[in-house]
């Protein structure tokens, strides 16, 4: 008994110490902290029969000698809780064999270090639903209009996580994407590096491992097509297609990835083994095609050493009027059409037949067949009633290499297996001109896809509700879009409706259009309007004419016209004097010598007198000068009649100098006895001549017509010369043609 008590006390002490140490371990450790194991994951990859993997991350205090223990607490569906412990794990990864698993039961799992009081957070899972996907591999990506698009797994239900950074930087961004989403918010002209991981969304799957690093080069902008021109070629059955696009501006990346190049691929539609493609390089931004009237698809590819981008455009079939109805079409039922054509070709030719529905104004080719028949072919398929189908026939050589360039269109024909009536009437019906007894109407054609048959014409219905038996119908051909109704009643309301008709009958009518014809009062108003317009035009013309006359009168009054020197009497006198007969050579020489000797003195005297005369005229002075011209008679009677000499405003000193400079010496004819005078007498004659001429100019320019003015009498006496009083000195004046007695 004495021995039992100490043993019990010792055992109790040991148990108390162990429990106290356990409380101290639990109290000092934080589950899931970075000091001990953390980030525990348990999963299977592929199939669970390969085992169930658990992995974790070591703590900061671990050593190479650290051992781990994996604890699994199973909660069975049978209600029995079964623990499983795996000791002495040396690493951070362990695979639980399949035989130790209850794959359909819940399991609570945690990992701890042995003898270090450290453990991870526990996780609860069902092994069968804890699949970890494999890391994404062989990823394909491309720049799209919405951003960077990854080509992911075909099966849906995956959630992807992308870790991406701009090339040559360290700032990472994380994005979660579903299957159909694109990565947005990136700079398309910049390069990026990224990695991807995924997990299954339908289960409690965990993230897969990260993929390898992928590099995304800068995006190449798609070629922007801005010109597509189609026009007939000089060769019948072909057309010219001019294609132009905007080249990419890749100057920034050209040094790293090379200059952008372009490749053109032309394919005939519909694409099949018969219609092969043609590829060419086109780096100048434009491309020319000489092709048939069939449908084509053109792909423009821009590429460099890092990436590429493509643009596509469809070239619709071309319908040339010259080729319409060059082939014959016969219906063999609702599912077959027999076509035939005239051909002079040999067996070295193959024919291609295209057909498809016409929707709107566009042809949609759905079938393309090659036949060796040289004259006919039977189309088989499902043809809908009331639907227009277009059949196109082309030919190409048997040994062709490029069907795009070697093919030529032979003929085109449209067919209906069953015709119907137009489903709509003409649109935009308007009355464009209304008179008393007529009206002109206009409308737009019915679209071809609404005709449901071959349109043969239009019917125009017009009637008046106020007039009995006024309903009438007029038919016009299908190419007409305007018509003038005649025989209408004046000042009457009419209603118009138009419909189209085919072989099957009349179709739907257009919307009603109401108008009223004019009456006689309208004509009177029109006549008044015309008269008012004419009156306005006449008024404007008269005002313009009156203004023109006033302007001319004012201009004539304040700005008189300057006389023409060519009309001066002085010039006329010079002409008459120059026509006088020549005198004796002896007398002419004497007079010429005398005039030459005294000319300079005479010119000075005349200049002085002219200045004095001008001053008198300017200040309005009048002066009576004595008549100092002697009344002498020549020894010989002059038989010429009196001559009146007129002087105008131009008879000035300057004109007189010009006269004296051009008068020839032999034009002055003195009498034969004048040679007896001495030099002094001749000098006096010259002075008298100069004074008389100057006075005549002075009296002419300064005299007034008022009675009693002495200048008037002086001027008249100087202009009217009596031949009986002509002296020898006066004979020298240029007054006209003088004759002397023989």
XYZ file of C-alpha atoms in Angstrom:
742
model
C 0.000 0.000 0.000
C 2.818 2.320 0.862
C 4.465 1.613 -2.507
C 1.267 2.177 -4.499
C 0.734 5.719 -3.293
C 4.117 7.038 -4.536
C 3.601 5.384 -7.907
C 0.210 6.983 -8.301
C 1.595 10.361 -7.366
C 4.430 9.959 -9.909
C 2.037 9.005 -12.670
C -0.200 11.926 -11.915
C 2.741 14.262 -12.036
C 3.827 12.894 -15.414
C 0.334 13.218 -16.868
C -0.003 16.727 -15.503
C 3.348 17.722 -17.019
C 2.478 16.267 -20.406
C -0.896 17.957 -20.477
C 0.705 21.212 -19.410
C 3.265 20.909 -22.184
C 0.499 20.230 -24.676
C -1.339 23.340 -23.526
C 1.821 25.372 -23.818
C 2.453 24.057 -27.436
C -1.046 24.821 -28.568
C -0.954 28.208 -26.943
C 2.378 29.185 -28.512
C 1.671 28.141 -32.150
C -0.479 30.002 -34.765
C -1.919 27.643 -37.394
C -1.068 28.685 -40.945
C 1.528 31.266 -39.972
C 4.695 31.662 -41.991
C 6.738 30.410 -39.026
C 5.485 26.903 -39.666
C 4.055 24.973 -42.643
C 1.360 26.881 -44.601
C -0.418 27.060 -47.992
C -1.481 23.417 -47.827
C -3.031 22.036 -51.031
C -4.318 18.530 -51.740
C -5.431 17.464 -55.237
C -5.132 14.901 -57.969
C -3.997 15.490 -61.558
C -5.270 13.448 -64.446
C -7.016 10.560 -62.617
C -7.323 9.941 -58.893
C -6.115 6.386 -59.317
C -2.622 7.816 -59.654
C -2.844 9.032 -56.057
C -3.806 12.108 -54.101
C -1.125 14.784 -53.816
C -0.596 17.133 -50.892
C 1.915 19.988 -50.940
C 2.709 22.851 -48.582
C 5.200 25.590 -47.950
C 7.895 25.371 -45.291
C 8.083 27.750 -42.323
C 10.794 30.250 -41.561
C 12.228 28.085 -38.731
C 12.491 24.837 -40.656
C 15.751 22.996 -41.216
C 16.792 20.160 -43.428
C 16.194 17.827 -40.457
C 12.625 18.992 -39.936
C 10.083 16.193 -40.113
C 6.407 16.648 -40.933
C 3.285 14.706 -40.012
C 0.181 14.635 -42.279
C -3.133 14.259 -40.412
C -6.368 13.236 -42.168
C -9.660 13.130 -40.322
C -12.253 11.287 -42.448
C -15.932 11.929 -41.929
C -17.477 8.834 -43.374
C -20.945 8.683 -44.825
C -21.550 5.735 -42.491
C -21.122 8.056 -39.511
C -17.813 6.578 -38.363
C -14.935 9.038 -38.038
C -11.646 7.482 -39.090
C -8.321 9.271 -38.477
C -5.246 8.692 -40.619
C -1.765 9.830 -39.694
C 1.362 9.733 -41.810
C 4.593 10.436 -39.901
C 8.205 11.225 -40.687
C 7.688 13.068 -43.981
C 10.981 14.665 -44.910
C 9.856 16.976 -47.726
C 6.977 19.349 -48.474
C 5.208 17.009 -50.902
C 3.494 13.690 -50.329
C 1.263 11.425 -52.450
C -1.387 9.442 -50.604
C -1.926 6.075 -52.262
C -5.329 5.349 -53.704
C -5.926 2.470 -51.261
C -5.736 4.843 -48.275
C -8.372 7.164 -49.691
C -12.096 7.388 -49.194
C -12.563 9.429 -52.392
C -16.245 10.205 -51.893
C -16.064 11.187 -48.195
C -15.200 14.527 -46.635
C -11.664 14.796 -45.344
C -10.170 17.394 -43.048
C -6.414 17.584 -43.609
C -3.600 19.496 -41.922
C 0.176 19.168 -41.658
C 2.398 19.821 -38.641
C 6.017 19.623 -37.666
C 7.067 16.901 -35.288
C 8.160 18.156 -31.808
C 8.087 21.859 -32.927
C 4.498 22.800 -32.073
C 3.847 24.174 -35.625
C 1.002 23.246 -37.943
C -0.864 24.561 -40.966
C -4.469 25.553 -41.363
C -6.759 22.625 -42.051
C -8.613 22.206 -45.333
C -11.795 20.214 -45.954
C -12.463 18.534 -49.293
C -13.747 15.514 -51.158
C -10.861 13.825 -52.992
C -12.934 12.868 -56.034
C -13.813 16.533 -56.634
C -10.398 17.976 -55.933
C -8.898 17.920 -59.399
C -6.116 20.310 -60.258
C -5.926 21.212 -63.981
C -2.671 21.026 -65.777
C -0.841 24.241 -66.402
C -1.932 25.902 -69.719
C 0.478 25.219 -72.543
C 0.793 25.978 -76.260
C -1.214 29.149 -75.857
C -2.181 31.148 -78.945
C -3.021 34.797 -78.742
C -3.786 37.701 -81.043
C -4.684 41.350 -80.883
C -8.394 41.884 -81.518
C -10.559 44.976 -81.607
C -11.451 44.366 -77.945
C -7.884 43.780 -76.751
C -5.601 40.752 -76.312
C -7.492 37.511 -76.968
C -6.166 34.123 -75.765
C -7.146 30.951 -77.598
C -7.982 28.695 -74.654
C -9.349 25.199 -74.199
C -12.350 24.206 -76.223
C -14.232 22.903 -73.171
C -15.967 25.591 -71.197
C -16.132 26.050 -67.441
C -12.554 27.174 -66.780
C -11.517 30.315 -65.009
C -8.204 31.780 -66.142
C -5.880 34.043 -64.286
C -3.308 36.069 -66.220
C -0.290 37.704 -64.711
C 0.991 40.262 -67.241
C 3.551 43.051 -67.386
C 4.761 45.446 -70.030
C 8.005 44.269 -71.550
C 11.158 45.473 -69.822
C 9.234 46.588 -66.699
C 8.624 44.935 -63.293
C 5.043 46.048 -62.609
C 2.719 43.047 -62.835
C -1.045 43.065 -63.232
C -3.399 40.170 -62.483
C -6.652 39.595 -64.421
C -9.354 36.930 -64.071
C -10.964 35.966 -67.376
C -13.666 33.571 -68.459
C -13.572 31.598 -71.696
C -14.973 34.300 -74.014
C -13.390 37.417 -72.574
C -10.478 39.385 -73.998
C -7.861 41.227 -72.005
C -8.692 44.931 -72.234
C -6.932 48.127 -71.288
C -3.573 47.283 -72.872
C -1.501 49.441 -75.195
C -1.633 47.713 -78.532
C 1.541 49.366 -79.740
C 3.559 47.989 -76.786
C 5.031 44.528 -76.136
C 3.988 42.441 -73.101
C 5.085 39.323 -71.136
C 2.521 37.129 -69.390
C 1.884 33.741 -67.743
C -1.427 31.948 -67.171
C -3.005 29.483 -64.769
C -6.526 28.063 -64.610
C -9.009 26.101 -62.493
C -12.311 24.343 -63.002
C -15.236 26.505 -61.968
C -17.796 23.688 -61.433
C -15.834 21.952 -58.663
C -13.764 22.895 -55.681
C -10.753 22.789 -57.961
C -7.594 24.599 -57.111
C -5.489 26.727 -59.410
C -3.154 24.977 -61.748
C 0.533 25.718 -61.819
C 1.634 28.808 -63.724
C 2.418 28.355 -67.383
C 5.667 29.346 -68.966
C 6.296 32.966 -69.830
C 4.845 34.185 -73.169
C 5.897 37.276 -75.130
C 3.342 39.410 -77.005
C 4.830 41.690 -79.707
C 3.241 45.058 -80.538
C 0.059 44.905 -82.539
C 0.095 45.585 -86.259
C -2.919 47.627 -87.217
C -5.162 45.957 -89.729
C -4.869 47.357 -93.246
C -7.736 49.807 -93.648
C -9.315 49.362 -97.083
C -10.620 52.707 -98.313
C -11.076 52.166 -102.071
C -12.714 49.390 -104.053
C -13.597 50.263 -107.639
C -15.125 47.804 -110.109
C -15.666 48.654 -113.773
C -15.993 46.691 -117.026
C -12.831 45.578 -118.749
C -12.098 45.958 -122.425
C -12.470 42.208 -122.665
C -16.107 41.059 -122.589
C -16.859 38.869 -119.620
C -14.196 40.439 -117.377
C -13.928 43.401 -115.065
C -11.214 45.562 -113.527
C -10.967 45.761 -109.739
C -8.811 48.433 -108.107
C -8.103 47.877 -104.408
C -6.372 50.377 -102.133
C -5.629 50.347 -98.389
C -3.936 52.482 -95.760
C -0.500 51.242 -94.783
C 0.420 50.798 -91.117
C 2.611 53.362 -89.415
C 5.212 51.059 -87.797
C 8.143 53.472 -87.618
C 8.459 52.957 -83.856
C 8.877 49.159 -84.062
C 10.497 48.927 -87.515
C 14.024 48.901 -86.083
C 13.192 45.959 -83.806
C 10.737 43.882 -85.834
C 11.459 45.029 -89.388
C 9.343 46.934 -91.893
C 5.757 45.878 -92.397
C 5.085 43.900 -95.574
C 1.816 43.006 -97.262
C 0.533 39.918 -98.988
C -2.656 39.687 -101.077
C -4.652 36.452 -101.325
C -7.532 36.331 -103.810
C -9.966 33.428 -103.615
C -12.969 32.662 -105.784
C -16.267 32.168 -103.955
C -17.611 29.804 -102.854
C -14.317 28.409 -101.596
C -13.794 24.775 -102.568
C -11.204 22.509 -104.130
C -12.114 23.781 -107.584
C -11.580 27.434 -106.815
C -7.968 27.860 -105.793
C -6.436 31.013 -104.364
C -3.913 33.374 -105.803
C -1.318 35.081 -103.590
C 0.855 38.054 -104.459
C 2.998 40.562 -102.630
C 1.781 44.147 -102.722
C 3.813 46.560 -100.626
C 2.792 49.816 -102.314
C -0.705 49.972 -100.792
C -2.746 49.108 -103.884
C -3.592 46.095 -106.034
C -5.228 45.558 -109.441
C -7.297 42.582 -110.563
C -8.624 41.596 -113.987
C -11.154 38.891 -113.151
C -14.467 37.426 -114.269
C -17.883 38.460 -112.959
C -17.884 35.779 -110.260
C -17.668 36.477 -106.512
C -14.238 36.779 -104.873
C -12.735 37.213 -101.426
C -9.598 39.323 -100.970
C -7.430 39.008 -97.860
C -4.775 41.625 -97.099
C -2.168 40.445 -94.602
C 0.239 42.839 -92.887
C 3.183 41.160 -91.176
C 6.660 41.629 -89.751
C 9.057 39.396 -87.837
C 6.963 39.522 -84.646
C 3.268 39.484 -85.585
C 0.691 39.918 -88.312
C -2.850 41.188 -88.867
C -5.333 40.624 -91.673
C -8.284 42.389 -93.294
C -10.790 40.759 -95.605
C -13.247 42.107 -98.136
C -15.750 40.358 -100.399
C -16.123 41.364 -104.034
C -19.733 40.765 -105.039
C -20.662 39.225 -108.418
C -20.799 41.724 -111.247
C -23.752 41.845 -113.648
C -23.044 43.274 -117.095
C -26.078 44.029 -119.259
C -24.383 42.651 -122.375
C -24.264 39.178 -120.821
C -27.878 38.982 -119.662
C -29.949 36.170 -121.202
C -26.968 34.764 -123.103
C -27.953 31.378 -121.687
C -31.375 29.692 -121.668
C -33.070 28.379 -118.519
C -35.938 25.848 -118.470
C -37.730 24.713 -115.327
C -37.887 20.959 -114.847
C -39.691 21.179 -111.511
C -39.206 22.756 -108.130
C -35.819 21.117 -107.618
C -34.089 21.269 -111.015
C -33.341 23.818 -113.740
C -31.996 22.945 -117.178
C -29.675 25.524 -118.777
C -28.220 25.526 -122.286
C -25.986 27.813 -124.322
C -24.372 28.122 -127.725
C -20.728 27.149 -127.722
C -18.121 26.856 -130.439
C -15.384 25.847 -128.047
C -13.383 22.619 -128.230
C -12.736 20.064 -125.521
C -9.919 22.178 -124.123
C -12.476 24.326 -122.296
C -14.254 23.707 -119.009
C -17.403 25.523 -117.895
C -18.177 26.641 -114.341
C -21.803 27.174 -113.274
C -22.584 29.409 -110.271
C -26.037 30.046 -108.861
C -27.678 31.524 -105.799
C -30.570 33.730 -104.613
C -30.867 37.460 -105.264
C -31.600 39.235 -101.994
C -32.185 42.942 -102.360
C -29.756 44.044 -105.033
C -27.039 41.559 -104.088
C -26.340 38.129 -105.515
C -25.426 35.407 -103.029
C -23.679 32.546 -104.820
C -24.144 29.316 -102.859
C -23.215 26.671 -105.448
C -20.345 26.352 -107.909
C -19.935 23.346 -110.209
C -17.477 22.518 -112.979
C -18.841 20.613 -115.972
C -17.256 19.080 -119.029
C -20.467 19.497 -121.027
C -19.997 22.096 -123.713
C -23.651 23.000 -124.382
C -25.928 22.337 -121.368
C -26.107 21.537 -117.681
C -28.838 20.617 -115.170
C -28.886 22.386 -111.806
C -30.266 20.311 -108.953
C -31.146 21.614 -105.537
C -33.867 23.104 -103.422
C -35.336 26.206 -105.097
C -37.841 28.237 -103.090
C -40.960 29.587 -104.847
C -41.297 33.343 -105.425
C -37.533 33.670 -105.045
C -35.326 35.038 -107.794
C -32.220 32.960 -108.566
C -29.270 34.107 -110.632
C -27.279 31.665 -112.756
C -23.829 32.621 -114.047
C -21.821 30.662 -116.609
C -18.016 30.984 -116.867
C -15.383 29.267 -118.949
C -11.737 28.522 -118.252
C -8.985 26.517 -119.960
C -8.605 22.854 -119.039
C -4.976 23.327 -118.017
C -5.424 26.391 -115.901
C -3.069 27.451 -113.173
C -4.819 30.519 -111.861
C -8.640 30.449 -112.139
C -8.707 33.986 -110.795
C -7.164 35.451 -113.943
C -7.946 32.858 -116.632
C -11.714 32.658 -116.131
C -14.174 34.558 -118.377
C -17.929 35.013 -117.815
C -20.093 33.802 -120.701
C -23.670 34.614 -119.695
C -26.106 35.482 -116.906
C -29.797 34.627 -116.499
C -32.392 35.078 -113.721
C -35.140 32.505 -113.064
C -38.141 31.885 -110.797
C -39.367 28.375 -110.211
C -42.758 29.805 -109.213
C -43.678 33.467 -109.768
C -45.788 35.509 -107.382
C -47.238 39.011 -107.287
C -45.324 42.005 -105.883
C -45.574 42.111 -102.118
C -45.375 45.928 -101.982
C -46.336 48.792 -104.238
C -44.123 51.557 -105.600
C -42.781 53.979 -103.036
C -42.326 57.756 -102.985
C -45.366 58.478 -105.184
C -45.608 62.241 -105.820
C -47.574 64.620 -108.028
C -44.932 66.905 -109.492
C -47.053 69.061 -111.874
C -50.762 69.924 -111.834
C -52.657 71.804 -114.547
C -56.373 72.388 -115.267
C -56.852 69.191 -117.258
C -53.664 67.180 -116.562
C -51.266 66.079 -113.829
C -47.807 64.478 -113.887
C -46.932 61.836 -111.279
C -43.653 60.143 -110.366
C -42.699 57.055 -108.312
C -39.795 54.764 -107.409
C -39.301 51.215 -108.698
C -40.347 48.214 -106.647
C -37.208 46.448 -105.306
C -36.394 43.230 -107.141
C -36.592 41.069 -104.046
C -40.135 42.377 -103.436
C -41.417 41.635 -106.933
C -41.563 37.839 -106.367
C -41.589 37.466 -110.132
C -40.532 39.253 -113.312
C -42.115 42.701 -113.172
C -43.994 43.408 -116.403
C -45.329 46.894 -115.656
C -47.287 49.256 -113.416
C -50.993 50.072 -113.165
C -52.082 53.600 -112.256
C -55.507 53.900 -110.627
C -57.058 57.370 -110.339
C -60.587 58.474 -109.475
C -62.612 61.318 -107.966
C -65.104 60.757 -105.143
C -67.249 63.684 -106.283
C -67.593 62.532 -109.869
C -69.428 59.356 -110.853
C -67.801 56.928 -113.277
C -64.449 58.720 -112.952
C -62.359 55.646 -112.033
C -59.759 54.836 -114.656
C -56.711 52.565 -114.962
C -53.589 53.189 -117.033
C -50.866 50.546 -117.624
C -47.229 51.445 -118.325
C -44.120 49.291 -118.808
C -41.789 48.309 -115.998
C -39.074 50.809 -116.930
C -41.381 53.835 -116.551
C -41.316 55.884 -113.350
C -43.407 58.923 -114.401
C -46.622 59.499 -116.325
C -48.928 62.423 -117.249
C -52.656 61.898 -116.696
C -54.786 63.796 -119.207
C -58.499 64.482 -119.646
C -59.035 65.497 -116.028
C -61.701 67.892 -114.811
C -60.664 71.304 -113.602
C -60.851 72.204 -109.918
C -61.447 68.564 -108.953
C -59.865 66.358 -106.265
C -58.324 63.090 -107.505
C -56.884 60.079 -105.682
C -53.968 58.088 -107.170
C -52.770 54.545 -106.368
C -50.079 52.551 -108.229
C -49.341 48.813 -108.217
C -46.967 46.498 -110.073
C -47.921 43.325 -111.873
C -46.107 40.159 -112.929
C -47.103 37.039 -114.803
C -48.938 35.911 -111.671
C -51.046 39.082 -111.499
C -51.344 42.437 -109.808
C -49.565 43.101 -106.521
C -50.078 45.408 -103.561
C -50.932 49.060 -104.167
C -48.966 52.071 -103.054
C -50.157 54.631 -100.569
C -52.867 56.965 -101.876
C -51.884 60.409 -103.122
C -54.540 63.175 -103.389
C -54.288 66.328 -105.524
C -56.616 69.014 -106.972
C -56.557 70.317 -110.529
C -56.418 74.048 -111.210
C -59.248 76.325 -112.429
C -59.385 79.384 -114.719
C -58.685 81.731 -111.849
C -55.323 80.123 -111.471
C -54.486 81.085 -115.074
C -55.480 84.696 -114.405
C -53.233 84.773 -111.361
C -50.412 83.327 -113.408
C -50.931 85.996 -116.101
C -50.899 88.747 -113.472
C -47.707 87.339 -112.018
C -46.117 87.371 -115.485
C -47.173 91.000 -116.095
C -45.793 92.072 -112.738
C -42.482 90.421 -113.547
C -42.353 92.135 -116.956
C -43.175 95.512 -115.380
C -40.401 95.089 -112.846
C -37.922 94.268 -115.607
C -38.983 97.355 -117.684
C -38.762 99.601 -114.604
C -35.282 98.396 -113.825
C -34.244 99.013 -117.459
C -35.632 102.581 -117.476
C -33.976 103.467 -114.192
C -30.677 102.150 -115.524
C -31.005 104.187 -118.755
C -31.925 107.441 -116.946
C -29.000 107.043 -114.574
C -26.672 106.520 -117.524
C -27.892 109.734 -119.230
C -27.520 111.763 -116.019
C -24.013 110.489 -115.488
C -23.017 111.468 -119.037
C -24.505 114.982 -118.646
C -22.763 115.605 -115.356
C -19.492 114.357 -116.779
C -19.828 116.621 -119.838
C -20.565 119.667 -117.658
C -17.880 119.287 -115.029
C -15.294 117.360 -117.017
C -15.463 118.702 -120.655
C -13.686 116.791 -123.332
C -10.248 118.068 -124.343
C -10.159 119.080 -128.070
C -8.092 117.081 -130.445
C -5.045 119.043 -131.643
C -5.355 117.272 -134.964
C -8.513 119.303 -135.722
C -6.790 122.736 -135.263
C -7.070 125.332 -138.091
C -3.377 125.966 -137.722
C -2.675 122.465 -138.970
C -5.074 123.041 -141.899
C -3.343 126.325 -142.769
C -0.015 124.522 -142.819
C -1.415 121.987 -145.238
C -2.775 124.717 -147.567
C 0.420 126.736 -147.459
C 2.468 123.659 -148.284
C 0.475 123.298 -151.516
C 1.366 126.808 -152.969
C 3.180 126.798 -156.315
C 6.903 127.380 -156.350
C 8.327 130.854 -157.106
C 11.305 131.786 -159.090
C 14.413 130.313 -157.729
C 15.976 133.746 -157.291
C 13.113 135.196 -155.226
C 12.802 132.021 -153.171
C 16.412 132.109 -152.237
C 16.259 135.785 -151.157
C 13.168 135.301 -149.026
C 14.547 132.137 -147.513
C 17.741 133.885 -146.575
C 15.861 136.786 -145.050
C 13.642 134.497 -143.018
C 16.552 132.460 -141.782
C 18.413 135.573 -140.676
C 15.499 137.078 -138.759
C 13.788 133.916 -137.471
C 15.465 133.808 -134.117
C 14.637 137.454 -133.361
C 11.062 136.985 -134.545
C 10.542 133.980 -132.360
C 11.760 135.892 -129.316
C 9.460 138.829 -130.051
C 6.489 136.568 -130.614
C 7.154 134.691 -127.369
C 7.196 137.962 -125.438
C 3.983 139.184 -127.070
C 2.256 135.868 -126.407
C 3.056 136.045 -122.703
C 1.625 139.579 -122.502
C -1.469 138.484 -124.388
C -1.998 135.502 -122.114
C -1.798 137.755 -119.070
C -4.434 140.053 -120.526
C -6.752 137.209 -121.115
C -6.235 135.753 -117.642
C -7.152 138.999 -115.852
C -10.016 139.888 -118.193
C -8.362 143.135 -119.507
C -9.314 144.786 -122.793
C -7.050 147.151 -124.656
C -7.531 149.223 -127.777
C -4.538 149.016 -129.964
C -3.964 151.361 -132.871
C -3.994 149.996 -136.301
C -0.456 150.288 -137.412
C -0.823 148.246 -140.543
C -0.250 150.615 -143.475
C -2.836 150.633 -146.201
C -0.630 150.029 -149.136
C -1.150 148.429 -152.483
C 1.176 146.173 -154.301
C 2.407 147.150 -157.717
C 0.527 144.239 -159.215
C -3.190 143.573 -158.646
C -3.964 140.355 -156.944
C -6.668 138.421 -158.729
C -7.450 136.042 -155.857
C -10.697 136.436 -153.880
C -10.620 137.549 -150.214
C -9.602 134.787 -147.857
C -10.898 134.481 -144.282
C -8.326 133.120 -141.835
C -9.714 131.465 -138.679
C -7.771 130.897 -135.537
C -8.770 128.566 -132.725
C -7.567 128.075 -129.173
C -4.671 126.127 -130.505
C -3.213 129.142 -132.436
C -0.581 129.810 -129.807
C 3.058 130.638 -129.808
C 3.964 127.003 -129.716
C 1.846 126.239 -132.800
C 3.264 129.233 -134.590
C 6.800 128.008 -133.926
C 5.833 124.612 -135.321
C 4.333 126.322 -138.417
C 7.442 128.359 -139.054
C 9.679 125.306 -138.683
C 7.863 123.267 -141.326
C 7.042 125.980 -143.945
C 9.415 125.484 -146.873
C 11.360 128.470 -148.045
C 9.979 128.315 -151.568
C 6.303 128.172 -150.398
C 6.199 132.041 -149.971
C 5.748 133.733 -153.345
C 6.677 137.415 -153.405
C 6.105 139.568 -156.507
C 8.840 140.032 -159.006
C 9.527 143.637 -157.875
C 10.038 142.648 -154.265
C 13.678 141.916 -154.941
C 14.282 145.669 -155.260
C 13.660 146.281 -151.577
C 16.646 146.495 -149.276
C 17.276 144.502 -146.159
C 15.730 147.167 -143.909
C 12.426 147.090 -145.794
C 12.346 143.296 -145.540
C 12.968 143.502 -141.835
C 10.039 145.873 -141.353
C 7.824 143.557 -143.339
C 8.753 140.657 -141.075
C 7.947 142.708 -137.966
C 4.592 143.756 -139.358
C 3.840 140.165 -140.281
C 4.660 138.934 -136.778
C 2.673 141.654 -135.053
C -0.377 141.169 -137.241
C -0.388 137.400 -136.726
C -0.009 137.719 -132.972
C -2.737 140.346 -132.742
C -5.083 138.171 -134.658
C -4.522 135.358 -132.133
C -4.899 137.760 -129.243
C -8.150 139.305 -130.549
C -9.552 135.843 -131.294
C -8.848 134.439 -127.841
C -9.716 137.513 -125.732
C -12.544 139.247 -127.585
C -16.193 139.093 -126.450
C -19.343 139.247 -128.558
C -20.827 142.168 -126.609
C -21.596 145.275 -128.685
C -19.168 148.130 -128.403
C -16.201 145.972 -127.576
C -13.205 147.270 -129.566
C -11.642 143.859 -129.669
C -14.539 142.530 -131.733
C -14.069 145.151 -134.421
C -10.339 144.577 -134.461
C -10.768 140.839 -134.841
C -13.294 141.142 -137.631
C -11.122 143.653 -139.479
C -8.170 141.314 -139.247
C -10.058 138.250 -140.400
C -11.806 139.844 -143.417
C -9.077 141.177 -145.701
C -9.759 143.360 -148.731
C -7.579 142.306 -151.619
C -7.234 145.974 -152.623
C -5.455 146.758 -149.357
C -2.958 143.907 -149.265
C 0.556 145.192 -148.812
C 3.770 143.474 -149.585
C 4.235 142.571 -145.932
C 0.729 141.142 -145.737
C 1.360 139.028 -148.786
C 3.749 137.017 -146.696
C 0.976 135.899 -144.316
C -0.249 132.306 -144.882
C -3.845 133.326 -145.735
C -4.482 131.087 -148.664
C -3.472 130.551 -152.228
C -2.229 133.887 -153.768
C -1.860 134.524 -157.474
C 0.163 137.351 -159.072
C -0.098 138.906 -162.456
C 2.219 137.534 -164.966
